[in-house]
Amino acid sequence: MRTLLRAIKRAEHLTTDPSWDLDMTRISRAKRLWELEEELLVKTSGYRDLDEYYERSGSVSYVDNISIPFLAINSLDDRITPPQGIPLAKFTANPSIALALVPHGGHLGFLTGFPPRIWFIRPIEQFVEAIIR
């Protein structure tokens, strides 16, 4: 949370769209991620509230409609998209989807080794190769 707030502080000199009506005091005093999401994501994306944001940005509304081969990778230690929020029944019911749940990676942090390297490229290549065969 502190890292996010520091990044926002460093960017405070940038001009924002006045129609967003951001409350910079509320942002700077945020203690929880949902407070930032409510002030930043909801207002800058045009959602009515945080519930609508989650409903429309989450995969649950779209999984049923996927009809081409699709690989979804999610780590079990992802704090932004925890495994409890994954609609597993919908993913497994759709034959177009391959869901890979991996033990580590955080949120978009699929790194391994030293120096760290991104590992998810190889599984994507293998997935595509399997599709075109």
C-alpha positions as a LaTeX table, in Angstrom:
\begin{tabular}{lrrr}
\hline
Residue & $x$ (\AA) & $y$ (\AA) & $z$ (\AA) \\
\hline
Met1 & 0.00 & 0.00 & 0.00 \\
Arg2 & 2.83 & 2.37 & 0.88 \\
Thr3 & 4.47 & 1.74 & $-2.49$ \\
Leu4 & 1.26 & 2.65 & $-4.32$ \\
Leu5 & 0.82 & 5.81 & $-2.27$ \\
Arg6 & 4.44 & 6.83 & $-2.91$ \\
Ala7 & 3.92 & 6.36 & $-6.66$ \\
Ile8 & 0.77 & 8.49 & $-6.53$ \\
Lys9 & 2.62 & 11.16 & $-4.55$ \\
Arg10 & 5.41 & 11.24 & $-7.17$ \\
Ala11 & 2.79 & 11.74 & $-9.89$ \\
Glu12 & 0.79 & 14.46 & $-8.13$ \\
His13 & 2.27 & 17.13 & $-10.42$ \\
Leu14 & 0.53 & 15.53 & $-13.41$ \\
Thr15 & $-2.74$ & 17.00 & $-14.56$ \\
Thr16 & $-5.80$ & 14.78 & $-14.27$ \\
Asp17 & $-9.11$ & 15.05 & $-16.05$ \\
Pro18 & $-11.23$ & 17.47 & $-13.98$ \\
Ser19 & $-14.35$ & 15.40 & $-14.71$ \\
Trp20 & $-12.91$ & 12.61 & $-12.54$ \\
Asp21 & $-13.31$ & 14.80 & $-9.44$ \\
Leu22 & $-10.57$ & 12.91 & $-7.56$ \\
Asp23 & $-10.33$ & 13.51 & $-3.84$ \\
Met24 & $-6.53$ & 13.69 & $-3.42$ \\
Thr25 & $-6.85$ & 14.00 & 0.37 \\
Arg26 & $-8.82$ & 10.76 & 0.52 \\
Ile27 & $-6.29$ & 9.10 & $-1.77$ \\
Ser28 & $-3.32$ & 10.22 & 0.31 \\
Arg29 & $-4.99$ & 9.00 & 3.52 \\
Ala30 & $-6.09$ & 5.63 & 2.12 \\
Lys31 & $-5.28$ & 2.70 & 4.39 \\
Arg32 & $-6.86$ & $-0.07$ & 2.34 \\
Leu33 & $-6.62$ & $-0.97$ & $-1.33$ \\
Trp34 & $-10.41$ & $-0.72$ & $-1.78$ \\
Glu35 & $-10.23$ & 2.96 & $-0.77$ \\
Leu36 & $-7.82$ & 3.66 & $-3.62$ \\
Glu37 & $-9.88$ & 1.58 & $-6.02$ \\
Glu38 & $-13.02$ & 3.45 & $-5.05$ \\
Glu39 & $-11.39$ & 6.82 & $-5.63$ \\
Leu40 & $-9.18$ & 6.03 & $-8.61$ \\
Leu41 & $-10.55$ & 3.08 & $-10.58$ \\
Val42 & $-14.23$ & 3.86 & $-10.19$ \\
Lys43 & $-13.92$ & 7.53 & $-11.03$ \\
Thr44 & $-11.37$ & 7.25 & $-13.85$ \\
Ser45 & $-13.15$ & 4.31 & $-15.50$ \\
Gly46 & $-16.70$ & 5.64 & $-15.32$ \\
Tyr47 & $-18.19$ & 2.97 & $-13.08$ \\
Arg48 & $-21.09$ & 3.76 & $-10.76$ \\
Asp49 & $-19.39$ & 2.25 & $-7.70$ \\
Leu50 & $-16.85$ & $-0.35$ & $-6.63$ \\
Asp51 & $-19.39$ & $-3.18$ & $-6.90$ \\
Glu52 & $-20.03$ & $-2.37$ & $-10.56$ \\
Tyr53 & $-16.27$ & $-2.16$ & $-11.19$ \\
Tyr54 & $-15.69$ & $-5.64$ & $-9.71$ \\
Glu55 & $-18.71$ & $-7.09$ & $-11.49$ \\
Arg56 & $-17.72$ & $-5.76$ & $-14.92$ \\
Ser57 & $-13.95$ & $-6.20$ & $-14.67$ \\
Gly58 & $-13.98$ & $-9.73$ & $-13.27$ \\
Ser59 & $-13.83$ & $-12.83$ & $-15.44$ \\
Val60 & $-17.06$ & $-14.33$ & $-14.10$ \\
Ser61 & $-19.13$ & $-12.26$ & $-16.58$ \\
Tyr62 & $-17.08$ & $-13.30$ & $-19.61$ \\
Val63 & $-15.88$ & $-16.89$ & $-19.15$ \\
Asp64 & $-19.03$ & $-18.46$ & $-20.61$ \\
Asn65 & $-18.59$ & $-16.49$ & $-23.84$ \\
Ile66 & $-15.02$ & $-17.57$ & $-24.62$ \\
Ser67 & $-15.16$ & $-19.74$ & $-27.72$ \\
Ile68 & $-11.54$ & $-19.77$ & $-28.92$ \\
Pro69 & $-8.61$ & $-21.49$ & $-27.21$ \\
Phe70 & $-7.72$ & $-19.46$ & $-24.13$ \\
Leu71 & $-4.99$ & $-19.98$ & $-21.53$ \\
Ala72 & $-5.53$ & $-18.41$ & $-18.12$ \\
Ile73 & $-2.63$ & $-18.41$ & $-15.64$ \\
Asn74 & $-3.24$ & $-17.45$ & $-12.02$ \\
Ser75 & $-1.00$ & $-17.86$ & $-9.01$ \\
Leu76 & $-2.37$ & $-19.18$ & $-5.76$ \\
Asp77 & $-0.57$ & $-16.41$ & $-3.85$ \\
Asp78 & $-2.12$ & $-13.59$ & $-5.91$ \\
Arg79 & $-3.47$ & $-11.02$ & $-3.45$ \\
Ile80 & $-5.28$ & $-9.00$ & $-6.13$ \\
Thr81 & $-7.02$ & $-11.98$ & $-7.77$ \\
Pro82 & $-7.01$ & $-14.71$ & $-5.13$ \\
Pro83 & $-8.03$ & $-18.23$ & $-6.17$ \\
Gln84 & $-11.26$ & $-17.96$ & $-4.14$ \\
Gly85 & $-12.44$ & $-15.36$ & $-6.66$ \\
Ile86 & $-11.89$ & $-17.57$ & $-9.69$ \\
Pro87 & $-15.14$ & $-19.06$ & $-11.03$ \\
Leu88 & $-13.62$ & $-22.57$ & $-11.24$ \\
Ala89 & $-16.85$ & $-24.26$ & $-12.29$ \\
Lys90 & $-17.22$ & $-21.85$ & $-15.22$ \\
Phe91 & $-13.58$ & $-22.31$ & $-16.27$ \\
Thr92 & $-13.74$ & $-26.10$ & $-16.15$ \\
Ala93 & $-17.12$ & $-26.22$ & $-17.93$ \\
Asn94 & $-15.76$ & $-24.31$ & $-20.92$ \\
Pro95 & $-13.77$ & $-26.61$ & $-23.26$ \\
Ser96 & $-12.04$ & $-23.61$ & $-24.87$ \\
Ile97 & $-10.25$ & $-22.68$ & $-21.64$ \\
Ala98 & $-7.12$ & $-24.10$ & $-20.04$ \\
Leu99 & $-6.71$ & $-22.82$ & $-16.50$ \\
Ala100 & $-3.24$ & $-23.09$ & $-14.97$ \\
Leu101 & $-3.09$ & $-22.46$ & $-11.23$ \\
Val102 & 0.51 & $-22.12$ & $-10.09$ \\
Pro103 & 1.74 & $-21.92$ & $-6.49$ \\
His104 & 3.69 & $-18.65$ & $-6.75$ \\
Gly105 & 3.77 & $-15.52$ & $-8.85$ \\
Gly106 & 1.75 & $-12.92$ & $-7.03$ \\
His107 & $-0.21$ & $-10.61$ & $-9.30$ \\
Leu108 & 1.50 & $-10.58$ & $-12.70$ \\
Gly109 & 4.82 & $-11.38$ & $-11.02$ \\
Phe110 & 5.68 & $-14.61$ & $-12.78$ \\
Leu111 & 9.42 & $-14.44$ & $-12.19$ \\
Thr112 & 11.92 & $-17.17$ & $-11.42$ \\
Gly113 & 15.66 & $-17.58$ & $-10.83$ \\
Phe114 & 18.46 & $-15.11$ & $-10.36$ \\
Pro115 & 18.65 & $-12.80$ & $-12.06$ \\
Pro116 & 14.87 & $-12.95$ & $-12.19$ \\
Arg117 & 13.35 & $-13.90$ & $-15.52$ \\
Ile118 & 9.77 & $-14.13$ & $-16.69$ \\
Trp119 & 8.76 & $-17.78$ & $-16.97$ \\
Phe120 & 5.21 & $-17.61$ & $-18.34$ \\
Ile121 & 6.30 & $-17.09$ & $-21.96$ \\
Arg122 & 7.26 & $-20.76$ & $-22.43$ \\
Pro123 & 3.89 & $-22.19$ & $-21.30$ \\
Ile124 & 2.14 & $-19.74$ & $-23.63$ \\
Glu125 & 4.35 & $-20.88$ & $-26.53$ \\
Gln126 & 3.57 & $-24.51$ & $-25.69$ \\
Phe127 & $-0.15$ & $-23.74$ & $-25.54$ \\
Val128 & $-0.09$ & $-22.05$ & $-28.95$ \\
Glu129 & 2.00 & $-24.86$ & $-30.45$ \\
Ala130 & $-0.53$ & $-27.42$ & $-29.16$ \\
Ile131 & $-3.40$ & $-25.46$ & $-30.72$ \\
Ile132 & $-1.88$ & $-25.18$ & $-34.19$ \\
Arg133 & $-0.94$ & $-28.87$ & $-34.42$ \\
\hline
\end{tabular}
